[in-house]
Every structure is written in structure tokens, then in C-alpha cells.
């Protein structure tokens, strides 16, 4: 067993993007606090340990999925770390702090923003999303009766739950997914599972290293937990090099890019300074959906509503005066708008609150993305799309729905000179309220022959019946086709091999065995892997039909091997995990058939 270590310390505070927030920026002292990301193909465990031992520093964070660490380095240590060939980016932390909030407005009792984007009406609401959502924020109220919230990761206090002690994260979570129970508020995708990822403290501040810790947890755990969308209603000063941070040494940008490559779509707040979002990160990154804010006071289009009660300086159906906006064509290509003025949602201690900001607009889009993946147990048009394609689908559907009368003053049909706020999100596209038809689904795979000797090869019984199991193996809903697949290995670190196996005899006329697999492996094949063997019991020969593989790209692949009629075979589908904390490996297997 290897020794795994982390390296580095942090000193950056990240601002919550709420209305009337004053952001104070101060660069961290040179040569003190740094975030280091390694090359994606690097052996992170071994390299971090070697750097730490060779140069005499101790890590505060180690990033498993995105491969890197955070630590306090002297100038000489920094130079030595930079010179290592496996180091891709070294980024100094920057400090950002939020001050102030907006009080609850008297008489504000309904989430008008949810109605404004057609996620709900006065008589109906959407169903829960088929995917889970991560809220990377101050935590989420885990005991709030109006939320289906689960503790994911606390990057502020190690080992503690990700419970909210500020209110901001709970407010975000409620807009995304507050339950449809007849009391409180209704979210865009009610009762959807929210994973709380706490990266900001009770004052609403934190460090970029803590934020990257949260992104790393989502990247590593998203596939096993069904997380496809992450909300980041936070940000700070910075810019995009349009090269995933490789050109300007931006560790946060690299972390986002590595997470989107793992299949996570990010909705992030554009910022509240009333300026170009090009100076706000992560909103400036082209890999995320940047969300601006508009004002709506009555939940319907037309601009006939009164001035918003908590911000009478704004007007119904206009851009929010505090909202950042896009300017360049590149920034416009990943920008969209959501309601962000006087938004009523869940808060601390089971309560509710009304606040404003692009922070509040962003969860309207996060919930919309979750619905686009699917709701009510039915897949939606975003199912199977990459994050980049999801972002363009959300934007194109918003544009397709926009007219001169149902948008807002400041959208592209009624622009404000030099400012692009984007079209208003349209969750109704994914709730059956007049959505344009999605593209036709790909044809289903051919059904197995009626005399297929494999029992429960698609695991559609919801169990592993018909298979001999060893170690950690269960049926899960992350399937290649149908409703279930076999997960071999555990979503938590597990020591040794796990497997499912079945013995069968090939019928006359059948010549091929095939199966589908998807490996979730954040380490290297030296330590963790998937593999499969096929023993020809008749001939007494065992063949490795899936050589050891360690991959974390989240895609399904097929393996096919020739078999001989009338021969008896034993197929064993295997996953190996070395039980190291923080980097569990598991493999999904599905659609095993002989044809």
C-alpha cells in the first residue's frame, strides 16, 4: 500500500454574489499561498508525496479527481515545485470577501421567479429531476423540511457535515428544488436531491483552495451519486485565457475544465458589479453557463407588475441594474438570464428569506438544467449530452421561446447598448408546456435472442440474481440501457477485488459474447483497475477479455469476444480498488449477452 499525502496551504476568500454586496479584493502576499495542479496523466499520490518530502512542506488540501494540492510555499519551495515536469499550473490564492445582505421584504410570499420561467404555475409544478444537483456554497440546511438535502463535503471544517451556517446556500437550494408539499416554497425542480458542498464559512467567505476542494469532490463523486449539475453562486476577480488556465496559470479554471470533462455542467453567477463579466471568475470561463439577473415582480411577462417590493429601484421585466453582463461574442455564447430580484426561498433554521443577486438568478438555471436532463423518471433532451452541449441547448431553447412581449427589457431583442444579458431561461421547455420536440432518441440496441443463455444480463430485475457476487457489488440505476446496471466495487474506498460472475453454455448458432462497461477510476492503473476474464470450461483455457483499465471519462464502452457453440464458459467481471481514502474505484457493467 502506498502512502498518500497532500501539499500546501491556502489564503483566499470567495465572495457570495448577492445584491448590495460589497466585494473587497486583496492579492495574497507573494510567495505564500499557492494552488498547484498536476498534469491529468500524473500519478498524483506519488508526486505530491515526493514533493512534500523533498522540499519540506505540508499540504492543507489534496485534490483527488482533478489531481493537485494547495499549500504555503517559500520562494525556494515554489521554484522547485514549478520546475517539476508533472506540474501544470501554479496559482496564487486571491482574497475576496462579501459584506451585507438584503432583508426579507414584507408581504413577499411566493417564488415569482419559478413561475416566470414556466417551471411552475399557480396550479402546478414540475416533478423531481432524474439527476442530482451539487450546491457548492455555504452548505445547505440539511434539516430544512422543505429540502431534500444530503451532506456531501465540508471543505471548511474537515470531517464535519456540510450544514449551512450562513443561509446563502440554503436559499440557492430552495430555488433549485424546494419540495412541492403544500407549504413553504416550490423550487424549479421540486424534491430533487441536493448534495451540500460547503466551501464558504458562516460569514460567506472562503478560499479558492476550498472551492477547488468542493469541485474536486463533485468531480470524483458525481458519477456514482448521479450528480450532473453544480451550482456556484460565488466568484471573485479574474479573467479567462480561453485555454483552461494553462496560459495564465489559473488553477480554478483547470479544476472547472477537468470537472466538465467528467460530465458535470456548471451554472455560475455573473456577478453584481454592473460591469462586464469578463473580469469575474468563474463566470468568465467559457466552459460554464454564466447567469445574469433580471427583475420580475409578478411571475408573468408583460412588464405590468409593480416595482419589486424589496428593491423599488428596479422595474418589472427589466435587466437588474446590479447585474454583470457579457460584452464579447465569446462571453455572449455562454450567457443566459434568470430572475434575480427579490427572490423568496428557504433559509436557516427551517425558515425563509427574500434576497437578490445573480446568486439568486443562477439556481433558476441550475434547476432548469436538471429538468432538461429529465424529470418524473423520464429522460429529457439534455440526457447524454456533454456539458458544452447542455449549455447550448439551454440557451437555444431560451432563444426559441423569446418574443418581443415575453422577454425583458435588456434581452437581445431589446438590447441595452454594449450589454448582453442573454435570453430569459425557459424551464417550460422541459416540463411539457409547449416545448419544441427534442431530437429523436438513438435507436435502441437490438434485443438479445430469446435463447440468450445469460441470465439477467441487463440487471433489469434490479438485483444481481443469476450472478455469483464477490466483494462489493450491487444493482444501480446508472445504466447503459434500461433502468439498471451492476456496480462492481464501492463508491467508498474498498480493499481488494469485487466481481460478478456467471457460468453459461453457448447455444447453437451463437458466436459472440459482448458486454458494456464504464470505469470510474481516479487513480492510476498501477493501483486501481477494471478487468474481465472468460474461462472456457470445456477447453480448460482462461482468457483476459478486458485488459486492466483505469479511466475516469464516464463513457460507456463495449467489449466483444468470440465464443464456441456448445462450450461452457464462466464470465467474471472484476473491479479492483486499493482502499486508499478519497479515491474509490468502481466499474459499471451492463447489457451482457451472447449472440
Coordinates of C-alpha atoms in Angstrom, one line a residue:
X1 CA 0.0 0.0 0.0
X2 CA 1.2 3.4 -0.9
X3 CA 1.5 6.5 1.4
X4 CA -0.7 9.3 0.0
X5 CA -0.2 12.9 1.1
X6 CA -1.3 16.4 0.2
X7 CA 0.6 19.6 0.0
X8 CA 0.0 23.3 0.6
X9 CA -1.9 25.9 2.5
X10 CA -4.4 28.5 1.3
X11 CA -5.5 32.1 1.9
X12 CA -8.3 33.2 -0.4
X13 CA -11.8 34.3 0.3
X14 CA -14.6 33.9 -2.2
X15 CA -17.5 36.3 -2.4
X16 CA -21.1 35.4 -2.3
X17 CA -22.8 37.2 -5.2
X18 CA -25.8 38.8 -3.5
X19 CA -27.4 42.3 -4.1
X20 CA -25.9 45.1 -2.1
X21 CA -22.8 43.1 -1.6
X22 CA -19.5 45.0 -1.4
X23 CA -16.6 42.9 -2.7
X24 CA -13.1 43.6 -1.3
X25 CA -10.2 42.2 -3.2
X26 CA -6.7 41.8 -2.0
X27 CA -3.9 39.8 -3.5
X28 CA -2.3 37.2 -1.3
X29 CA 1.3 38.0 -0.3
X30 CA 3.7 36.8 -3.0
X31 CA 5.4 33.6 -2.2
X32 CA 3.0 32.4 0.5
X33 CA -0.2 30.6 -0.5
X34 CA -0.5 28.6 -3.8
X35 CA -2.7 26.1 -5.5
X36 CA -0.8 23.5 -7.7
X37 CA -2.5 21.3 -10.3
X38 CA -0.6 18.4 -11.9
X39 CA -0.9 17.1 -15.4
X40 CA -4.0 15.0 -15.9
X41 CA -2.0 11.8 -16.6
X42 CA 0.3 12.3 -13.5
X43 CA 0.5 9.9 -10.6
X44 CA -0.8 12.5 -8.1
X45 CA -0.3 10.4 -5.0
X46 CA 3.4 9.6 -5.6
X47 CA 4.3 13.1 -7.0
X48 CA 2.7 15.0 -4.1
X49 CA 4.3 12.8 -1.6
X50 CA 7.7 13.1 -3.2
X51 CA 7.4 16.9 -3.5
X52 CA 6.3 17.2 0.1
X53 CA 9.1 15.1 1.5
X54 CA 11.8 16.5 -0.8
X55 CA 11.0 20.2 -0.2
X56 CA 9.7 20.2 3.4
X57 CA 6.2 21.4 3.2
X58 CA 2.8 20.1 4.4
X59 CA -0.4 20.2 2.4
X60 CA -3.7 21.6 3.5
X61 CA -5.7 20.1 0.6
X62 CA -5.1 17.3 -1.8
X63 CA -7.3 17.1 -4.9
X64 CA -8.0 13.5 -5.9
X65 CA -10.1 13.8 -9.1
X66 CA -8.5 16.9 -10.6
X67 CA -5.0 16.0 -9.3
X68 CA -3.3 18.7 -7.3
X69 CA -2.9 20.2 -3.9
X70 CA -2.8 23.5 -2.0
X71 CA 0.0 24.6 0.3
X72 CA 2.0 27.5 1.8
X73 CA 5.4 27.7 0.0
X74 CA 8.5 29.7 0.5
X75 CA 10.1 31.3 -2.7
X76 CA 12.6 28.5 -2.9
X77 CA 10.0 25.8 -2.5
X78 CA 7.8 27.5 -5.1
X79 CA 10.6 27.5 -7.6
X80 CA 11.3 23.8 -7.0
X81 CA 7.6 22.9 -7.3
X82 CA 7.2 24.9 -10.5
X83 CA 10.2 23.1 -12.1
X84 CA 8.7 19.6 -11.6
X85 CA 7.7 18.2 -15.1
X86 CA 4.3 17.0 -13.8
X87 CA 3.2 20.4 -12.6
X88 CA 0.7 22.0 -15.0
X89 CA -0.4 25.2 -13.1
X90 CA 0.7 27.1 -10.1
X91 CA -1.8 29.7 -8.9
X92 CA -1.6 32.2 -6.1
X93 CA -4.7 32.5 -4.0
X94 CA -6.7 35.8 -4.1
X95 CA -8.8 37.1 -1.3
X96 CA -12.5 38.1 -1.9
X97 CA -15.0 38.9 0.9
X98 CA -18.7 39.6 0.9
X99 CA -20.3 42.2 3.1
X100 CA -24.0 42.8 3.5
X101 CA -27.3 41.2 2.6
X102 CA -30.9 42.1 1.6
X103 CA -33.6 41.7 4.3
X104 CA -36.9 39.8 3.9
X105 CA -39.4 42.1 2.2
X106 CA -42.8 42.4 3.9
X107 CA -45.6 40.6 2.1
X108 CA -43.3 38.6 -0.2
X109 CA -44.6 35.1 0.0
X110 CA -44.3 33.4 -3.5
X111 CA -41.3 32.4 -5.6
X112 CA -42.3 34.6 -8.6
X113 CA -39.0 33.6 -10.4
X114 CA -40.0 29.9 -10.6
X115 CA -43.3 30.9 -12.2
X116 CA -41.6 33.5 -14.5
X117 CA -39.5 30.8 -16.3
X118 CA -42.6 28.4 -16.6
X119 CA -41.2 25.9 -14.1
X120 CA -44.5 26.2 -12.2
X121 CA -47.8 28.0 -12.4
X122 CA -50.4 28.9 -9.8
X123 CA -51.8 25.4 -10.0
X124 CA -49.0 23.1 -11.0
X125 CA -45.3 22.4 -10.5
X126 CA -42.6 20.3 -12.1
X127 CA -41.6 16.8 -11.0
X128 CA -38.2 16.0 -9.4
X129 CA -35.3 15.8 -11.8
X130 CA -33.8 12.4 -12.7
X131 CA -30.4 13.7 -11.7
X132 CA -28.9 15.1 -8.5
X133 CA -27.5 18.6 -8.1
X134 CA -24.5 19.8 -6.1
X135 CA -24.7 23.2 -4.4
X136 CA -21.1 24.5 -3.9
X137 CA -21.7 27.3 -1.4
X138 CA -22.0 27.9 2.4
X139 CA -23.6 24.5 2.8
X140 CA -27.3 23.6 2.8
X141 CA -29.8 23.3 5.7
X142 CA -29.7 19.6 6.0
X143 CA -32.7 19.5 8.4
X144 CA -34.9 22.0 6.5
X145 CA -38.3 20.4 6.0
X146 CA -38.7 21.9 2.5
X147 CA -35.4 20.5 1.2
X148 CA -34.2 17.0 0.1
X149 CA -30.6 17.8 1.1
X150 CA -27.7 15.4 1.7
X151 CA -24.3 16.2 3.2
X152 CA -21.6 15.9 0.6
X153 CA -18.3 17.5 1.6
X154 CA -17.2 20.1 4.1
X155 CA -14.1 21.9 2.8
X156 CA -14.1 24.5 5.6
X157 CA -14.1 22.1 8.6
X158 CA -12.7 18.7 7.8
X159 CA -14.9 15.8 8.9
X160 CA -17.9 18.0 9.7
X161 CA -21.2 17.8 7.9
X162 CA -21.9 20.3 5.1
X163 CA -24.7 22.0 7.1
X164 CA -25.4 25.7 6.3
X165 CA -24.5 28.3 8.9
X166 CA -25.0 31.4 6.7
X167 CA -28.2 31.0 4.8
X168 CA -27.0 31.7 1.3
X169 CA -26.6 28.0 0.2
X170 CA -30.0 27.1 1.7
X171 CA -31.6 29.9 -0.3
X172 CA -29.9 28.7 -3.5
X173 CA -31.0 25.1 -2.8
X174 CA -34.6 26.1 -2.3
X175 CA -34.9 27.9 -5.6
X176 CA -33.5 24.7 -7.3
X177 CA -35.5 22.1 -5.5
X178 CA -37.8 23.1 -2.6
X179 CA -40.4 20.4 -2.2
X180 CA -44.0 20.6 -3.5
X181 CA -45.7 19.8 -0.2
X182 CA -48.3 22.4 0.1
X183 CA -46.3 24.7 2.4
X184 CA -43.2 26.9 2.1
X185 CA -42.0 27.5 -1.4
X186 CA -41.7 25.4 -4.6
X187 CA -38.4 25.1 -6.5
X188 CA -37.8 24.8 -10.2
X189 CA -37.3 21.0 -9.9
X190 CA -39.1 20.2 -6.6
X191 CA -37.7 17.4 -4.3
X192 CA -34.6 16.9 -6.5
X193 CA -31.7 15.6 -4.4
X194 CA -29.3 18.3 -3.4
X195 CA -25.8 17.5 -2.3
X196 CA -24.4 20.1 0.0
X197 CA -20.8 21.1 -0.6
X198 CA -19.6 23.6 1.9
X199 CA -16.7 25.8 0.7
X200 CA -17.7 29.1 2.4
X201 CA -17.9 29.8 6.1
X202 CA -20.6 31.4 8.3
X203 CA -19.6 34.8 7.0
X204 CA -19.9 33.7 3.4
X205 CA -16.2 33.7 2.7
X206 CA -13.6 31.0 2.0
X207 CA -10.6 30.4 -0.2
X208 CA -10.1 29.3 -3.8
X209 CA -8.4 26.2 -2.4
X210 CA -11.6 25.4 -0.5
X211 CA -13.7 26.0 -3.6
X212 CA -11.4 23.7 -5.6
X213 CA -11.8 21.1 -2.8
X214 CA -15.5 21.2 -3.4
X215 CA -15.2 21.0 -7.2
X216 CA -12.8 18.0 -6.7
X217 CA -15.4 16.2 -4.5
X218 CA -18.1 16.7 -7.1
X219 CA -15.8 15.5 -9.9
X220 CA -14.9 12.4 -8.0
X221 CA -18.3 11.5 -6.7
X222 CA -20.7 12.8 -9.4
X223 CA -20.8 9.6 -11.5
X224 CA -21.7 7.4 -8.5
X225 CA -24.2 9.8 -7.0
X226 CA -26.0 10.8 -10.1
X227 CA -24.8 14.4 -9.9
X228 CA -24.9 16.1 -13.3
X229 CA -25.3 19.8 -12.4
X230 CA -23.4 22.0 -10.0
X231 CA -24.5 25.5 -8.8
X232 CA -21.8 28.0 -8.0
X233 CA -23.3 31.3 -6.8
X234 CA -19.9 32.7 -5.9
X235 CA -17.0 34.3 -7.6
X236 CA -14.1 36.7 -7.5
X237 CA -11.9 38.8 -9.7
X238 CA -10.1 37.2 -12.6
X239 CA -10.2 36.5 -16.3
X240 CA -10.2 33.6 -18.8
X241 CA -7.3 32.7 -21.0
X242 CA -9.8 30.5 -23.1
X243 CA -7.3 27.7 -22.6
X244 CA -8.5 26.1 -19.3
X245 CA -6.0 28.1 -17.3
X246 CA -2.9 26.7 -18.9
X247 CA -1.8 30.0 -20.4
X248 CA -2.4 32.2 -17.3
X249 CA -1.7 29.7 -14.6
X250 CA -5.3 29.6 -13.3
X251 CA -5.9 26.6 -11.1
X252 CA -9.6 27.3 -10.6
X253 CA -10.1 27.3 -14.4
X254 CA -8.3 24.0 -14.7
X255 CA -10.4 22.5 -12.0
X256 CA -13.6 23.5 -13.8
X257 CA -12.3 22.1 -17.1
X258 CA -11.4 18.8 -15.5
X259 CA -14.8 18.6 -13.9
X260 CA -16.7 19.4 -17.0
X261 CA -14.7 16.7 -18.8
X262 CA -16.1 14.3 -16.2
X263 CA -19.6 15.3 -17.2
X264 CA -20.6 18.0 -14.7
X265 CA -22.4 21.1 -16.1
X266 CA -21.8 24.3 -14.0
X267 CA -24.2 27.2 -13.7
X268 CA -22.4 30.2 -12.1
X269 CA -23.3 33.7 -11.1
X270 CA -22.3 36.5 -13.4
X271 CA -21.6 38.9 -10.6
X272 CA -23.3 42.0 -9.1
X273 CA -21.0 44.9 -10.0
X274 CA -22.9 46.1 -13.1
X275 CA -19.9 45.6 -15.3
X276 CA -18.6 43.1 -17.9
X277 CA -18.4 39.6 -16.5
X278 CA -15.1 39.2 -18.3
X279 CA -13.4 40.3 -15.0
X280 CA -15.4 37.8 -12.8
X281 CA -14.4 34.1 -12.4
X282 CA -15.7 31.5 -12.8
X283 CA -18.3 33.4 -14.8
X284 CA -15.7 34.4 -17.5
X285 CA -14.8 30.8 -18.2
X286 CA -16.4 29.6 -21.5
X287 CA -16.9 26.1 -20.0
X288 CA -19.7 27.3 -17.6
X289 CA -23.1 28.8 -18.1
X290 CA -22.8 32.4 -16.8
X291 CA -26.1 33.7 -15.4
X292 CA -27.2 37.3 -15.4
X293 CA -30.2 38.7 -13.4
X294 CA -33.4 40.3 -14.5
X295 CA -36.2 41.7 -12.3
X296 CA -39.8 40.2 -12.2
X297 CA -42.3 41.2 -9.6
X298 CA -45.5 39.3 -10.6
X299 CA -44.3 36.0 -12.1
X300 CA -45.6 36.7 -15.6
X301 CA -44.3 38.6 -18.7
X302 CA -45.6 41.9 -19.9
X303 CA -43.9 44.4 -17.7
X304 CA -47.2 45.3 -15.9
X305 CA -46.1 44.3 -12.4
X306 CA -45.3 46.8 -9.7
X307 CA -41.8 47.7 -8.7
X308 CA -40.2 44.8 -6.7
X309 CA -41.1 45.3 -3.1
X310 CA -37.6 44.7 -1.7
X311 CA -35.8 46.8 -4.4
X312 CA -38.1 49.6 -5.6
X313 CA -35.2 50.9 -7.7
X314 CA -35.8 48.1 -10.1
X315 CA -38.7 47.7 -12.6
X316 CA -40.7 44.6 -13.6
X317 CA -39.4 42.7 -16.6
X318 CA -36.1 44.7 -17.0
X319 CA -32.5 43.8 -16.5
X320 CA -31.3 44.1 -12.9
X321 CA -29.2 47.2 -12.6
X322 CA -26.6 45.5 -10.4
X323 CA -26.1 42.5 -12.8
X324 CA -22.9 42.0 -14.7
X325 CA -23.3 41.3 -18.4
X326 CA -21.4 39.9 -21.4
X327 CA -19.7 42.1 -24.0
X328 CA -17.6 40.0 -26.3
X329 CA -19.1 37.4 -28.6
X330 CA -17.2 34.7 -26.8
X331 CA -18.8 35.7 -23.4
X332 CA -22.2 36.0 -25.0
X333 CA -22.0 32.4 -26.3
X334 CA -22.3 31.0 -22.7
X335 CA -24.6 33.6 -21.1
X336 CA -28.3 33.4 -20.2
X337 CA -30.6 35.3 -17.8
X338 CA -32.6 34.3 -14.8
X339 CA -34.9 36.0 -12.3
X340 CA -32.7 37.5 -9.5
X341 CA -34.6 40.3 -7.8
X342 CA -36.5 39.8 -4.5
X343 CA -36.4 36.0 -4.7
X344 CA -38.1 34.2 -1.9
X345 CA -36.6 30.9 -0.8
X346 CA -35.5 28.6 2.0
X347 CA -33.2 29.9 4.8
X348 CA -31.6 28.9 8.1
X349 CA -33.4 27.0 10.9
X350 CA -36.3 25.9 8.6
X351 CA -37.1 29.5 7.7
X352 CA -37.4 31.6 4.5
X353 CA -35.9 34.8 3.3
X354 CA -36.0 37.2 0.3
X355 CA -32.7 38.3 -1.2
X356 CA -31.5 39.5 -4.6
X357 CA -28.5 39.0 -6.8
X358 CA -27.1 37.0 -9.7
X359 CA -26.6 34.4 -6.9
X360 CA -30.4 34.1 -6.9
X361 CA -30.7 34.0 -10.7
X362 CA -28.2 31.1 -11.0
X363 CA -30.2 28.4 -9.2
X364 CA -33.2 29.1 -11.6
X365 CA -30.9 27.9 -14.3
X366 CA -29.4 25.1 -12.3
X367 CA -33.0 23.8 -11.7
X368 CA -33.7 24.3 -15.4
X369 CA -30.7 22.2 -16.4
X370 CA -31.7 19.5 -14.0
X371 CA -35.1 19.3 -15.6
X372 CA -33.5 19.2 -19.1
X373 CA -31.7 16.1 -18.0
X374 CA -35.1 14.6 -17.1
X375 CA -37.9 14.7 -14.6
X376 CA -40.6 12.4 -13.3
X377 CA -38.5 9.4 -14.2
X378 CA -38.4 10.3 -17.9
X379 CA -35.2 11.3 -19.7
X380 CA -35.1 14.9 -21.1
X381 CA -33.4 16.4 -24.1
X382 CA -30.1 17.0 -22.2
X383 CA -29.7 13.3 -21.2
X384 CA -26.5 12.1 -22.7
X385 CA -25.2 15.5 -23.8
X386 CA -21.8 16.9 -22.8
X387 CA -21.8 20.0 -20.6
X388 CA -20.9 22.2 -23.6
X389 CA -23.9 20.8 -25.5
X390 CA -26.2 21.2 -22.4
X391 CA -25.3 24.9 -22.2
X392 CA -26.1 25.5 -25.8
X393 CA -29.3 23.5 -25.5
X394 CA -30.4 25.7 -22.6
X395 CA -29.5 28.9 -24.5
X396 CA -31.1 27.8 -27.8
X397 CA -34.4 26.8 -26.2
X398 CA -34.5 30.1 -24.3
X399 CA -33.9 32.0 -27.5
X400 CA -36.5 29.9 -29.4
X401 CA -39.1 30.8 -26.7
X402 CA -38.4 34.5 -26.7
X403 CA -40.7 37.0 -28.3
X404 CA -41.0 40.8 -28.2
X405 CA -43.6 40.5 -25.4
X406 CA -42.5 37.7 -23.2
X407 CA -38.8 38.7 -22.6
X408 CA -37.4 41.6 -20.6
X409 CA -36.0 45.0 -21.4
X410 CA -32.3 44.3 -21.9
X411 CA -32.6 40.9 -23.5
X412 CA -31.2 40.6 -27.1
X413 CA -34.5 41.6 -28.6
X414 CA -34.4 44.9 -26.6
X415 CA -30.7 45.4 -26.0
X416 CA -29.0 47.9 -23.9
X417 CA -26.1 49.4 -25.7
X418 CA -23.0 47.3 -25.3
X419 CA -24.5 45.0 -22.7
X420 CA -25.6 41.4 -23.3
X421 CA -27.7 39.8 -20.6
X422 CA -28.9 36.9 -22.7
X423 CA -32.4 35.4 -23.2
X424 CA -34.5 34.5 -20.2
X425 CA -34.3 30.8 -19.2
X426 CA -37.3 28.7 -20.2
X427 CA -37.8 25.7 -17.9
X428 CA -41.2 25.2 -19.6
X429 CA -39.2 23.6 -22.4
X430 CA -38.7 20.5 -20.2
X431 CA -42.0 20.3 -18.3
X432 CA -44.3 19.5 -21.2
X433 CA -45.7 23.1 -21.5
X434 CA -45.2 23.5 -25.2
X435 CA -41.6 22.6 -25.6
X436 CA -40.2 22.2 -29.1
X437 CA -39.8 18.5 -29.8
X438 CA -36.4 17.1 -28.7
X439 CA -34.3 15.3 -31.3
X440 CA -35.3 11.7 -31.8
X441 CA -33.5 9.3 -29.5
X442 CA -31.0 6.9 -31.0
X443 CA -32.4 3.5 -31.9
X444 CA -32.3 1.0 -29.0
X445 CA -29.8 -1.8 -29.1
X446 CA -31.2 -5.0 -30.7
X447 CA -32.8 -7.2 -28.1
X448 CA -30.9 -10.3 -27.0
X449 CA -32.1 -13.5 -28.7
X450 CA -34.8 -15.4 -26.9
X451 CA -32.5 -18.2 -26.1
X452 CA -29.7 -16.0 -24.7
X453 CA -28.0 -18.1 -22.1
X454 CA -27.1 -15.1 -19.9
X455 CA -29.5 -14.8 -17.0
X456 CA -30.4 -11.2 -16.0
X457 CA -27.7 -9.9 -18.4
X458 CA -29.2 -6.3 -18.3
X459 CA -29.8 -6.5 -14.5
X460 CA -33.3 -5.3 -15.1
X461 CA -34.6 -7.3 -12.1
X462 CA -33.0 -4.5 -10.1
X463 CA -30.8 -7.2 -8.4
X464 CA -27.8 -9.3 -9.2
X465 CA -29.9 -12.5 -9.4
X466 CA -28.4 -15.1 -11.7
X467 CA -24.8 -13.9 -10.9
X468 CA -22.3 -15.0 -8.3
X469 CA -21.0 -12.0 -6.5
X470 CA -17.8 -11.3 -4.6
X471 CA -16.9 -8.2 -2.6
X472 CA -18.9 -5.0 -3.2
X473 CA -21.4 -5.5 -6.0
X474 CA -25.0 -4.1 -6.3
X475 CA -27.5 -3.2 -8.9
X476 CA -27.7 0.6 -9.5
X477 CA -29.7 2.9 -11.8
X478 CA -26.7 4.4 -13.7
X479 CA -27.4 2.1 -16.7
X480 CA -26.2 1.8 -20.2
X481 CA -29.7 0.9 -21.3
X482 CA -32.8 0.1 -19.3
X483 CA -33.2 1.0 -15.7
X484 CA -30.3 -0.9 -14.0
X485 CA -26.7 -1.9 -14.3
X486 CA -24.3 -3.8 -12.0
X487 CA -21.9 -1.6 -10.0
X488 CA -18.8 -3.8 -9.2
X489 CA -16.8 -2.1 -6.5
X490 CA -17.9 0.5 -4.0
X491 CA -18.5 4.3 -4.2
X492 CA -16.4 4.3 -1.0
X493 CA -12.8 3.0 -0.8
X494 CA -12.8 -0.8 -0.8
X495 CA -9.9 -3.2 -0.3
X496 CA -9.4 -5.8 -3.0
X497 CA -11.4 -7.3 -5.8
X498 CA -15.1 -7.2 -6.3
X499 CA -16.8 -9.2 -9.0
X500 CA -19.9 -10.7 -10.6
X501 CA -19.7 -14.0 -12.4
X502 CA -21.9 -16.3 -14.4
X503 CA -21.5 -19.7 -16.0
X504 CA -23.4 -20.5 -19.2
X505 CA -23.4 -22.7 -22.2
X506 CA -23.4 -21.2 -25.7
X507 CA -26.4 -22.3 -27.8
X508 CA -26.1 -23.4 -31.4
X509 CA -25.7 -20.5 -33.8
X510 CA -24.3 -18.1 -31.3
X511 CA -20.8 -16.8 -31.9
X512 CA -20.2 -13.7 -29.8
X513 CA -20.3 -12.6 -26.2
X514 CA -20.5 -8.9 -25.5
X515 CA -20.8 -6.6 -22.5
X516 CA -20.7 -2.8 -21.8
X517 CA -18.6 -1.3 -19.1
X518 CA -17.9 2.2 -17.6
X519 CA -14.9 2.6 -15.3
X520 CA -14.8 5.3 -12.6
X521 CA -11.1 5.4 -11.6
X522 CA -9.5 8.5 -10.2
X523 CA -6.1 6.9 -9.5
X524 CA -3.8 5.1 -12.0
X525 CA -3.9 1.6 -13.4
X526 CA -0.9 0.7 -11.2
X527 CA -3.2 0.7 -8.2
X528 CA -6.9 0.5 -9.3
X529 CA -8.5 -1.1 -12.4
X530 CA -11.3 -2.9 -14.1
X531 CA -10.7 -6.2 -15.9
X532 CA -12.7 -9.2 -17.0
X533 CA -11.9 -12.8 -17.7
X534 CA -13.6 -15.6 -19.7
X535 CA -12.9 -19.2 -18.8
X536 CA -13.7 -21.8 -21.5
X537 CA -14.6 -24.6 -19.1
X538 CA -14.8 -27.1 -22.0
X539 CA -11.3 -26.4 -23.2
X540 CA -9.8 -25.5 -19.8
X541 CA -8.5 -22.1 -21.0
X542 CA -8.9 -18.7 -19.3
X543 CA -8.6 -15.5 -21.4
X544 CA -8.5 -11.9 -20.2
X545 CA -11.2 -10.3 -22.3
X546 CA -10.8 -6.8 -20.8
X547 CA -7.2 -5.9 -20.0
X548 CA -6.7 -3.8 -16.9
X549 CA -8.0 -0.3 -17.5
X550 CA -8.3 2.8 -15.3
X551 CA -10.4 5.5 -16.8
X552 CA -12.5 8.4 -15.4
X553 CA -14.1 9.7 -18.6
X554 CA -17.5 8.5 -17.6
X555 CA -18.3 7.0 -21.0
X556 CA -19.7 3.5 -21.8
X557 CA -17.6 1.2 -24.0
X558 CA -18.4 -2.3 -25.4
X559 CA -16.3 -5.4 -25.3
X560 CA -16.9 -8.3 -27.7
X561 CA -15.2 -11.7 -27.8
X562 CA -15.8 -14.8 -29.9
X563 CA -17.3 -17.9 -28.3
X564 CA -17.9 -21.5 -29.5
X565 CA -21.3 -23.2 -29.6
X566 CA -21.9 -25.9 -27.0
X567 CA -18.9 -24.9 -24.9
X568 CA -19.4 -24.0 -21.2
X569 CA -18.0 -20.6 -20.1
X570 CA -17.6 -18.6 -16.9
X571 CA -17.5 -14.8 -17.4
X572 CA -16.1 -12.8 -14.4
X573 CA -16.5 -9.0 -14.4
X574 CA -14.0 -7.5 -11.9
X575 CA -13.1 -4.2 -10.2
X576 CA -10.0 -3.7 -8.1
X577 CA -9.6 -0.9 -5.5
X578 CA -6.6 -0.4 -3.3
X579 CA -8.7 1.1 -0.4
X580 CA -7.0 4.4 -0.4
X581 CA -9.1 7.1 1.2
X582 CA -10.6 9.6 -1.2
X583 CA -10.1 7.7 -4.4
X584 CA -12.6 4.8 -4.7
X585 CA -12.7 2.9 -7.9
X586 CA -15.7 1.1 -9.3
X587 CA -17.0 -0.3 -12.6
X588 CA -20.5 -0.4 -14.1
X589 CA -21.3 -3.4 -16.2
X590 CA -24.5 -3.8 -18.3
X591 CA -26.1 -5.5 -21.3
X592 CA -24.2 -8.8 -21.1
X593 CA -25.4 -11.0 -24.0
X594 CA -24.5 -13.9 -26.3
X595 CA -25.5 -13.5 -29.9

